[in-house]
Amino acid sequence: MPEAFDEQELLDRIDGDMEFLEETIEILEEDYPTLFEEVVKAAAAGDAEALVKPAHALKGMLSNFCAGPAEAAAAEIEMKARENQITDVDSGVQVLARETERLRSALRSFLEAHQS
Amino acid sequence: MKILIAEDERITRRSLQRELERWDHEVVAAEDGAAAWDLFQQQSFDLVVTDWDMPRMDGHELIKCIRASDRAGYAYLIMLTGRSEKTDLVHGMEAGADDFLAKPFDREELRVRLNAGERIINLERRLAKQNEALQLSNDRMHRDLDAAALVQQGLLPTTLPQMPGIQFAWHYQPCDELAGDLLNIIPIDKDHVAVYIADVSGHGVGASLVSVAVHRSLSLRQDQTSLIVTPDENRKGYKLARPSMVATQLNNIYPMESNGGHFLTFVYGVIDLARGCMEFCCAGHPGPVLVRAGEPTKSFEAPSFPLGITPDPEYEDSVIELKPGDRIYIYSDGIIEAGDRSSELFGRDRVESTAAESRDLPLDESIRAIVDATAKWQGNDSFDDDISLLALAIDGD
């Protein structure tokens, strides 16, 4: 299984600024649940149009953490939504949930390791 | 630089702001396009970084609003776009974005794109400054030209000579602020009136300066002498210079190599009311047109060198015997060289026929008829050359 995020790339991106990383993780914790809920609701309603925006926003948010698997999951949902091909999108939503949880956990561990 | 960020996704917005502030830019961040547009209207920004998909107002709309605004100075616009969103990129650039940056943005890429933007902004500022200086200089030049044009127009006849048995009229229309054409009517004594049209080659300041100098050379001085009137041998009276002598002297005074390459064509005549004739001389200029009742209208052409071209030209005097009701027109080549759409010139024949057809009109209206016919021929009344017309009419029986 690939890493939840690319540690070196992330460190380069934030220029080793752990304080800033903590700030962005806090934003992730605050904003992710709302966006994910929108994804779930739109997927359950079969509303492809309503699915595009939260999936796109999540893709952008997750890309900031060099989180390849989670970003790819959001990107796939967005692409299917744009193409109005969301009959089997539930599995994609589950992948997104799983990968994002894995990312959040990995980020917390990474932050703790570098702050101690 | 003062930079505005429009990005609804908080982490990207915060990351951008952090990077830009670390490079000592002044940064204002907006959470969507509408908020960014409000800020843009209230403050002055050098550069805007905008996301594409945003609530309330998207990046495309924001870019269009900024480009349509009439704010002073150029705002450099960088569009944030996903790596796979090529269509958005094309639409963004078409709407007026200057550059794009793929998300998640790369710090080095952001830095070089900002540098490119800063170069453009600095160039634009320098250009705006230069344009401002150019505008000031242009305004000053126009004021000077307008003042010079007033001086030049002040050289035209202000009143027409009131002499028994003869009337005068003229029309003068420079094609620019300053003209190379010059005309005058100079009453000399109760029996003599001099008339002339000079046409200095070229236009603008150089030609107009030569025309002003020629005017001074031909004007009567306080002692009533000049090129056209010289003291007689015993200095008790004066004598009129023959037109050919006036042309010869002007030719000596104004050689083109001493006058910025300007030469001039010239027609000069002296009307002798006692003898009932006009003696005249042409120097490379169209000859007078005589309109006489019961006779075909005709032009008096005498091929000759313009003034200032050659050191020793030969100029000849000609005489038109004047009869009651005669009209004589002299004009500059701006009339006959006016071309229609197919570049066919108005020509001497049309001047003659229009003058003949308008013979029963008052003299000033007949001049107007020739100008109007020329304008109609070329399709508008904005001439490419100066227009000068001078006419005299001998009273009928």
Coordinates of C-alpha atoms in Angstrom, one line a residue:
Chain A
M1 CA 0.0 0.0 0.0
P2 CA 1.4 3.4 -1.0
E3 CA 2.2 5.9 1.7
A4 CA -0.7 8.2 2.7
F5 CA 1.4 11.1 1.8
D6 CA 4.9 11.9 0.4
E7 CA 6.8 13.1 3.5
Q8 CA 9.7 14.6 1.7
E9 CA 7.6 16.4 -0.8
L10 CA 5.5 17.8 2.0
L11 CA 8.5 19.0 3.9
D12 CA 9.8 20.7 0.8
R13 CA 6.4 22.3 0.2
I14 CA 6.2 23.8 3.6
D15 CA 9.9 24.5 3.8
G16 CA 10.1 22.5 7.0
D17 CA 7.7 24.8 8.8
M18 CA 5.9 22.5 11.3
E19 CA 4.0 25.4 12.8
F20 CA 2.5 26.0 9.4
L21 CA 1.8 22.3 8.9
E22 CA -0.1 22.3 12.2
E23 CA -2.1 25.2 11.0
T24 CA -3.1 23.5 7.7
I25 CA -3.9 20.2 9.4
E26 CA -6.3 22.2 11.7
I27 CA -8.0 23.6 8.6
L28 CA -8.2 20.1 7.2
E29 CA -9.8 18.9 10.3
E30 CA -12.3 21.8 10.3
D31 CA -13.2 21.8 6.6
Y32 CA -13.0 18.1 5.6
P33 CA -16.0 16.8 7.4
T34 CA -18.4 19.3 5.9
L35 CA -17.1 18.7 2.3
F36 CA -17.1 15.0 2.8
E37 CA -20.7 15.1 4.0
E38 CA -21.7 17.0 0.9
V39 CA -20.0 14.3 -1.2
V40 CA -21.9 11.6 0.6
K41 CA -25.2 13.3 0.3
A42 CA -24.8 14.1 -3.4
A43 CA -23.7 10.5 -4.1
A44 CA -26.6 9.1 -2.1
A45 CA -29.0 11.3 -4.1
G46 CA -27.4 10.4 -7.4
D47 CA -26.9 14.1 -8.0
A48 CA -23.8 14.3 -10.2
E49 CA -23.9 18.1 -10.5
A50 CA -24.0 18.5 -6.7
L51 CA -21.1 16.1 -6.4
V52 CA -18.7 18.0 -8.6
K53 CA -18.0 21.0 -6.3
P54 CA -17.2 19.2 -3.0
A55 CA -15.2 16.5 -4.8
H56 CA -13.2 19.2 -6.6
A57 CA -12.7 21.2 -3.3
L58 CA -11.5 18.1 -1.5
K59 CA -9.1 17.2 -4.4
G60 CA -7.6 20.7 -4.1
M61 CA -7.4 20.6 -0.3
L62 CA -5.8 17.1 -0.2
S63 CA -3.2 18.0 -2.9
N64 CA -1.7 20.4 -0.4
F65 CA -0.5 17.5 1.7
C66 CA 1.1 15.6 -1.2
A67 CA -1.5 12.9 -0.4
G68 CA -1.5 11.0 -3.6
P69 CA -4.0 8.2 -2.8
A70 CA -6.6 10.5 -1.1
E71 CA -6.3 13.1 -3.8
A72 CA -6.7 10.5 -6.5
A73 CA -9.8 9.2 -4.9
A74 CA -11.3 12.7 -4.8
A75 CA -10.2 13.3 -8.4
E76 CA -11.9 10.1 -9.6
I77 CA -15.2 11.1 -7.9
E78 CA -15.0 14.5 -9.5
M79 CA -14.3 13.1 -12.9
K80 CA -17.2 10.6 -12.7
A81 CA -19.5 13.4 -11.5
R82 CA -18.5 15.7 -14.4
E83 CA -19.1 12.8 -16.8
N84 CA -22.4 12.0 -15.1
Q85 CA -21.2 8.4 -14.5
I86 CA -21.9 8.0 -10.8
T87 CA -23.8 4.7 -10.6
D88 CA -20.9 3.0 -8.9
V89 CA -19.5 6.1 -7.2
D90 CA -20.2 4.7 -3.7
S91 CA -17.1 2.5 -3.8
G92 CA -15.1 5.6 -4.7
V93 CA -16.6 7.5 -1.8
Q94 CA -15.6 4.7 0.5
V95 CA -12.0 4.8 -0.9
L96 CA -11.9 8.5 -0.3
A97 CA -13.1 8.1 3.3
R98 CA -10.6 5.4 4.0
E99 CA -7.6 7.2 2.4
T100 CA -8.5 10.5 4.0
E101 CA -8.7 8.8 7.4
R102 CA -5.3 7.2 6.8
L103 CA -3.9 10.6 5.8
R104 CA -5.2 12.4 8.8
S105 CA -3.8 9.8 11.1
A106 CA -0.4 9.8 9.3
L107 CA -0.3 13.6 9.4
R108 CA -0.9 13.6 13.2
S109 CA 1.8 11.1 13.7
F110 CA 4.2 12.9 11.4
L111 CA 3.5 16.2 13.3
E112 CA 4.0 14.6 16.7
A113 CA 7.2 13.0 15.6
H114 CA 8.6 16.3 14.4
Q115 CA 7.4 18.4 17.3
S116 CA 8.8 16.2 20.0
Chain B
M1 CA 3.9 44.3 -5.0
K2 CA 0.4 44.4 -3.6
I3 CA -1.2 41.1 -4.4
L4 CA -4.8 40.0 -4.2
I5 CA -5.6 36.3 -3.7
A6 CA -9.0 34.9 -4.7
E7 CA -9.3 31.3 -3.5
D8 CA -12.1 29.6 -1.7
E9 CA -10.1 26.6 -0.5
R10 CA -8.6 27.7 2.7
I11 CA -5.3 25.7 2.8
T12 CA -4.3 26.8 -0.7
R13 CA -5.3 30.3 0.1
R14 CA -3.3 30.2 3.3
S15 CA -0.3 28.6 1.6
L16 CA -0.2 31.2 -1.1
Q17 CA -0.5 34.0 1.4
R18 CA 2.3 32.6 3.4
E19 CA 4.7 32.2 0.5
L20 CA 3.9 35.7 -0.9
E21 CA 4.4 37.4 2.4
R22 CA 7.7 35.6 2.9
W23 CA 8.8 37.3 -0.3
D24 CA 7.8 40.7 1.2
H25 CA 4.7 41.2 -0.9
E26 CA 1.7 42.9 0.7
V27 CA -1.1 40.3 0.4
V28 CA -4.9 40.5 0.8
A29 CA -6.8 37.3 0.6
A30 CA -10.4 36.9 -0.4
E31 CA -12.5 33.7 0.1
D32 CA -14.3 33.9 -3.3
G33 CA -14.5 35.9 -6.5
A34 CA -17.2 38.3 -5.3
A35 CA -15.2 39.2 -2.2
A36 CA -12.1 39.7 -4.4
W37 CA -14.0 41.9 -6.8
D38 CA -15.2 44.1 -3.9
L39 CA -11.6 44.4 -2.6
F40 CA -10.3 45.1 -6.1
Q41 CA -12.6 48.0 -6.5
Q42 CA -11.7 49.5 -3.1
Q43 CA -7.9 49.1 -3.3
S44 CA -5.2 49.2 -5.8
F45 CA -3.5 45.8 -6.6
D46 CA -0.6 45.1 -8.9
L47 CA -1.3 41.5 -9.3
V48 CA -4.2 39.1 -8.7
V49 CA -3.9 35.3 -8.2
T50 CA -7.3 33.7 -8.7
D51 CA -8.7 30.3 -8.5
W52 CA -11.1 29.1 -11.2
D53 CA -14.0 27.3 -9.4
M54 CA -15.3 29.5 -6.6
P55 CA -18.8 30.2 -5.2
R56 CA -20.7 33.5 -5.9
M57 CA -18.2 34.6 -8.6
D58 CA -15.9 32.3 -10.4
G59 CA -12.4 33.1 -11.7
H60 CA -13.6 33.6 -15.2
E61 CA -16.1 36.3 -14.1
L62 CA -13.6 38.0 -11.8
I63 CA -11.0 38.2 -14.7
K64 CA -13.6 39.7 -17.0
C65 CA -14.7 42.3 -14.4
I66 CA -11.1 43.3 -13.7
R67 CA -10.3 43.7 -17.4
A68 CA -13.5 45.6 -18.0
S69 CA -12.8 48.0 -15.1
D70 CA -11.4 51.5 -15.9
R71 CA -8.9 51.5 -13.0
A72 CA -5.6 53.2 -13.7
G73 CA -2.6 51.0 -14.3
Y74 CA -2.4 47.4 -15.3
A75 CA -3.2 44.5 -13.0
Y76 CA -1.3 41.3 -13.8
L77 CA -3.6 38.3 -13.5
I78 CA -2.5 34.7 -12.7
M79 CA -5.0 32.0 -12.8
L80 CA -4.8 28.9 -10.6
T81 CA -5.9 25.8 -12.3
G82 CA -5.8 22.0 -11.9
R83 CA -3.2 20.2 -14.0
S84 CA -5.9 18.5 -16.0
E85 CA -8.1 21.6 -16.5
K86 CA -6.9 22.7 -19.9
T87 CA -10.3 24.1 -21.0
D88 CA -10.5 26.3 -17.9
L89 CA -7.0 27.6 -18.8
V90 CA -7.9 28.4 -22.3
H91 CA -11.1 30.3 -21.2
G92 CA -9.1 32.1 -18.5
M93 CA -6.4 33.3 -20.9
E94 CA -9.1 34.3 -23.4
A95 CA -10.9 36.3 -20.7
G96 CA -7.8 38.3 -19.9
A97 CA -5.5 36.2 -17.6
D98 CA -1.8 36.8 -18.2
D99 CA -0.5 33.6 -16.8
F100 CA -1.5 30.4 -15.0
L101 CA -0.3 28.3 -12.2
A102 CA -1.1 24.7 -11.7
K103 CA -2.4 23.5 -8.3
P104 CA -1.0 22.4 -6.0
F105 CA 1.4 25.2 -6.8
D106 CA 5.1 24.7 -6.8
R107 CA 7.0 27.4 -4.9
E108 CA 9.7 27.9 -7.5
E109 CA 7.1 28.1 -10.3
L110 CA 5.1 30.6 -8.3
R111 CA 8.3 32.7 -7.8
V112 CA 9.3 32.9 -11.4
R113 CA 5.8 33.6 -12.6
L114 CA 5.6 36.4 -10.1
N115 CA 8.9 37.8 -11.4
A116 CA 7.5 37.7 -14.9
G117 CA 4.4 39.5 -13.7
E118 CA 6.6 42.1 -11.9
R119 CA 8.6 42.7 -15.1
I120 CA 5.4 43.3 -17.1
I121 CA 4.0 45.6 -14.4
N122 CA 7.2 47.6 -14.3
L123 CA 7.2 47.9 -18.1
E124 CA 3.6 49.0 -18.0
R125 CA 4.4 51.6 -15.4
R126 CA 7.3 52.9 -17.4
L127 CA 5.1 53.0 -20.5
A128 CA 2.4 54.8 -18.7
K129 CA 4.9 57.4 -17.5
Q130 CA 6.3 57.8 -21.0
N131 CA 2.8 58.1 -22.4
E132 CA 2.0 60.8 -19.8
A133 CA 5.2 62.7 -20.7
L134 CA 4.4 62.2 -24.4
Q135 CA 0.8 63.5 -23.9
L136 CA 2.1 66.6 -22.0
S137 CA 4.6 67.2 -24.8
N138 CA 1.9 66.7 -27.4
D139 CA -0.4 69.1 -25.6
R140 CA 2.3 71.7 -25.5
M141 CA 3.1 71.2 -29.1
H142 CA -0.5 71.6 -30.1
R143 CA -0.8 74.8 -28.0
D144 CA 2.3 76.1 -29.8
L145 CA 0.9 75.1 -33.2
D146 CA -2.4 76.7 -32.4
A147 CA -0.7 79.9 -31.4
A148 CA 1.5 79.8 -34.5
A149 CA -1.6 79.2 -36.6
L150 CA -3.3 82.3 -35.1
V151 CA -0.2 84.3 -36.0
Q152 CA -0.3 82.9 -39.5
Q153 CA -4.0 83.6 -39.9
G154 CA -3.3 87.1 -38.7
L155 CA -1.3 87.6 -41.9
L156 CA -4.4 87.1 -44.1
P157 CA -6.3 90.2 -45.4
T158 CA -8.5 91.4 -42.6
T159 CA -10.4 93.9 -44.7
L160 CA -10.9 94.0 -48.4
P161 CA -9.8 97.0 -50.3
Q162 CA -12.7 99.4 -51.0
M163 CA -11.8 100.7 -54.5
P164 CA -14.2 102.0 -57.1
G165 CA -14.9 99.5 -59.9
I166 CA -13.3 96.4 -58.4
Q167 CA -14.3 93.8 -55.8
F168 CA -12.2 91.1 -54.1
A169 CA -12.9 87.9 -52.3
W170 CA -10.7 85.1 -51.0
H171 CA -10.8 81.7 -49.3
Y172 CA -8.0 80.1 -47.3
Q173 CA -8.1 76.6 -45.8
P174 CA -5.0 75.0 -44.2
C175 CA -5.0 71.2 -44.2
D176 CA -3.1 71.2 -40.9
E177 CA -2.7 73.7 -38.1
L178 CA -0.1 75.5 -40.0
A179 CA -0.1 76.1 -43.8
G180 CA 2.4 76.4 -46.5
D181 CA 0.0 78.5 -48.5
L182 CA -0.2 82.3 -48.3
L183 CA -2.3 84.9 -50.0
N184 CA -2.7 88.6 -49.8
I185 CA -4.3 91.6 -51.4
I186 CA -2.2 94.8 -51.1
P187 CA -3.6 98.1 -52.0
I188 CA -0.7 100.3 -53.2
D189 CA -2.4 103.5 -54.3
K190 CA -5.7 104.6 -55.7
D191 CA -4.9 102.9 -59.0
H192 CA -2.9 99.9 -58.1
V193 CA -3.6 96.7 -56.1
A194 CA -1.2 93.8 -55.8
V195 CA -2.5 90.2 -55.3
Y196 CA -0.6 87.0 -54.8
I197 CA -0.8 83.4 -53.7
A198 CA 2.4 81.6 -52.7
D199 CA 2.5 77.9 -52.0
V200 CA 5.5 76.7 -50.0
S201 CA 6.4 73.0 -50.6
G202 CA 5.6 70.7 -47.8
H203 CA 3.4 71.4 -44.7
G204 CA 3.9 72.1 -41.1
V205 CA 6.2 74.4 -39.2
G206 CA 9.0 74.6 -41.7
A207 CA 6.7 75.5 -44.6
S208 CA 4.7 78.0 -42.5
L209 CA 7.9 79.8 -41.4
V210 CA 8.9 80.2 -45.0
S211 CA 5.5 81.5 -45.8
V212 CA 5.6 84.0 -43.0
A213 CA 9.0 85.2 -44.2
V214 CA 7.7 85.6 -47.7
H215 CA 4.7 87.6 -46.4
R216 CA 7.1 90.0 -44.7
S217 CA 9.2 90.4 -47.8
L218 CA 6.1 91.4 -49.8
S219 CA 4.5 93.6 -47.2
L220 CA 4.8 97.4 -47.6
R221 CA 7.1 98.9 -45.0
Q222 CA 6.4 102.2 -43.2
D223 CA 8.0 104.2 -46.0
Q224 CA 5.7 102.4 -48.4
T225 CA 8.6 100.5 -50.0
S226 CA 9.2 96.8 -50.2
L227 CA 10.1 94.2 -52.9
I228 CA 6.9 95.3 -54.7
V229 CA 7.4 99.0 -54.4
T230 CA 10.8 100.7 -54.7
P231 CA 11.9 104.3 -54.5
D232 CA 12.3 105.9 -57.9
E233 CA 15.7 107.3 -59.0
N234 CA 15.3 110.8 -57.5
R235 CA 13.8 109.3 -54.3
K236 CA 10.8 111.7 -54.6
G237 CA 8.4 109.0 -55.5
Y238 CA 8.2 105.3 -56.0
K239 CA 7.8 102.8 -58.8
L240 CA 6.1 99.5 -58.9
A241 CA 8.3 96.5 -59.4
R242 CA 7.4 94.4 -62.4
P243 CA 5.9 91.1 -61.3
S244 CA 8.8 89.2 -62.9
M245 CA 11.2 91.3 -60.9
V246 CA 9.4 90.5 -57.7
A247 CA 9.6 86.8 -58.5
T248 CA 13.3 87.1 -59.4
Q249 CA 14.1 88.8 -56.1
L250 CA 12.1 86.3 -54.1
N251 CA 14.0 83.6 -55.9
N252 CA 17.3 85.2 -54.8
I253 CA 16.2 85.6 -51.2
Y254 CA 14.7 82.2 -50.7
P255 CA 17.0 79.5 -52.3
M256 CA 15.7 76.1 -51.1
E257 CA 19.0 75.0 -49.8
S258 CA 18.8 77.9 -47.2
N259 CA 15.2 77.2 -46.4
G260 CA 15.1 73.6 -45.2
G261 CA 14.6 72.3 -48.7
H262 CA 11.4 74.3 -49.1
F263 CA 10.7 75.9 -52.5
L264 CA 7.6 77.8 -53.4
T265 CA 5.3 78.4 -56.3
F266 CA 4.0 81.9 -56.7
V267 CA 1.6 83.9 -58.7
Y268 CA 1.8 87.6 -58.4
G269 CA -0.3 90.3 -60.2
V270 CA -0.6 94.0 -60.1
I271 CA -4.0 95.4 -61.2
D272 CA -3.8 98.8 -62.8
L273 CA -7.2 100.3 -62.6
A274 CA -6.3 103.4 -64.6
R275 CA -5.0 101.3 -67.5
G276 CA -7.6 98.5 -67.0
C277 CA -5.2 95.6 -66.9
M278 CA -3.5 93.1 -64.7
E279 CA 0.2 92.4 -65.2
F280 CA 1.2 89.1 -63.6
C281 CA 3.9 86.5 -63.4
C282 CA 3.8 82.8 -62.4
A283 CA 6.6 80.9 -60.9
G284 CA 5.7 77.3 -61.1
H285 CA 2.2 78.2 -60.1
P286 CA -1.2 77.6 -61.9
G287 CA -2.0 80.7 -63.9
P288 CA -5.0 83.0 -63.5
V289 CA -8.4 82.0 -64.8
L290 CA -10.3 84.7 -66.7
V291 CA -14.1 84.5 -66.8
R292 CA -15.5 86.9 -69.4
A293 CA -19.0 87.3 -70.7
G294 CA -19.4 86.0 -74.2
E295 CA -16.0 84.3 -74.3
P296 CA -14.8 80.8 -73.3
T297 CA -13.3 80.8 -69.8
K298 CA -9.6 80.4 -70.0
S299 CA -6.4 79.9 -68.0
F300 CA -3.2 81.8 -68.6
E301 CA -0.4 79.2 -68.2
A302 CA 3.2 80.1 -68.5
P303 CA 5.6 77.2 -67.6
S304 CA 8.3 78.4 -65.2
F305 CA 10.4 77.3 -62.4
P306 CA 9.1 77.5 -58.8
L307 CA 11.0 80.0 -56.6
G308 CA 14.2 78.8 -54.8
I309 CA 15.1 75.9 -57.1
T310 CA 17.5 77.4 -59.6
P311 CA 19.7 80.5 -59.3
D312 CA 18.9 82.3 -62.5
P313 CA 15.4 81.4 -63.8
E314 CA 13.7 83.6 -66.3
Y315 CA 10.3 84.9 -65.3
E316 CA 8.0 86.5 -67.8
D317 CA 5.3 89.1 -67.3
S318 CA 2.0 88.7 -69.0
V319 CA -0.9 91.1 -69.2
I320 CA -4.6 90.6 -69.1
E321 CA -6.6 93.5 -70.4
L322 CA -9.6 93.9 -68.1
K323 CA -13.1 94.5 -69.4
P324 CA -16.2 95.4 -67.4
G325 CA -17.7 92.3 -65.8
D326 CA -14.4 90.3 -66.0
R327 CA -13.6 88.0 -63.1
I328 CA -10.1 86.6 -62.4
Y329 CA -9.4 83.7 -60.1
I330 CA -6.0 82.6 -58.8
Y331 CA -5.7 79.5 -56.7
S332 CA -3.2 77.1 -55.2
D333 CA -2.7 73.5 -56.5
G334 CA -4.7 72.1 -53.6
I335 CA -7.8 72.8 -55.7
I336 CA -6.7 71.2 -58.9
E337 CA -4.9 68.3 -57.3
A338 CA -7.8 67.1 -55.2
G339 CA -8.5 63.6 -56.3
D340 CA -11.7 61.6 -56.4
R341 CA -11.9 57.9 -55.4
S342 CA -10.1 56.7 -58.5
S343 CA -7.4 59.4 -58.0
E344 CA -8.6 61.4 -60.9
L345 CA -7.7 65.1 -60.2
F346 CA -10.3 67.9 -60.0
G347 CA -8.1 69.7 -62.6
R348 CA -7.9 73.0 -64.2
D349 CA -10.9 72.4 -66.6
R350 CA -13.3 71.9 -63.6
V351 CA -12.0 75.1 -61.9
E352 CA -12.7 77.0 -65.2
S353 CA -16.2 75.5 -65.7
T354 CA -17.2 76.0 -62.1
A355 CA -16.0 79.6 -62.2
A356 CA -17.9 80.1 -65.4
E357 CA -21.1 78.5 -64.1
S358 CA -21.0 80.7 -61.0
R359 CA -20.4 83.9 -62.9
D360 CA -23.7 85.4 -61.9
L361 CA -23.2 84.7 -58.2
P362 CA -21.7 87.3 -55.9
L363 CA -17.9 87.0 -56.0
D364 CA -17.5 85.4 -52.6
E365 CA -20.2 82.8 -53.4
S366 CA -18.5 81.9 -56.6
I367 CA -15.3 81.2 -54.7
R368 CA -17.4 79.1 -52.3
A369 CA -18.9 77.3 -55.3
I370 CA -15.4 76.3 -56.5
V371 CA -14.4 75.1 -53.0
D372 CA -17.6 73.1 -52.6
A373 CA -17.3 71.6 -56.1
T374 CA -13.7 70.5 -55.2
A375 CA -14.9 69.0 -51.9
K376 CA -17.8 67.2 -53.6
W377 CA -15.3 65.8 -56.2
Q378 CA -13.1 64.3 -53.6
G379 CA -16.0 63.1 -51.4
N380 CA -15.3 65.2 -48.3
D381 CA -14.2 68.7 -47.3
S382 CA -11.1 67.6 -45.5
F383 CA -8.4 68.4 -48.0
D384 CA -4.9 66.8 -48.2
D385 CA -3.4 70.1 -49.2
D386 CA -3.8 73.7 -48.3
I387 CA -6.5 75.5 -50.3
S388 CA -6.2 79.1 -51.4
L389 CA -8.4 81.0 -53.7
L390 CA -8.4 84.7 -54.5
A391 CA -10.7 86.4 -57.0
L392 CA -11.3 89.8 -58.3
A393 CA -14.3 91.2 -60.3
I394 CA -14.4 94.3 -62.4
D395 CA -17.7 96.0 -62.1
G396 CA -20.0 95.6 -65.2
D397 CA -21.3 98.4 -67.3

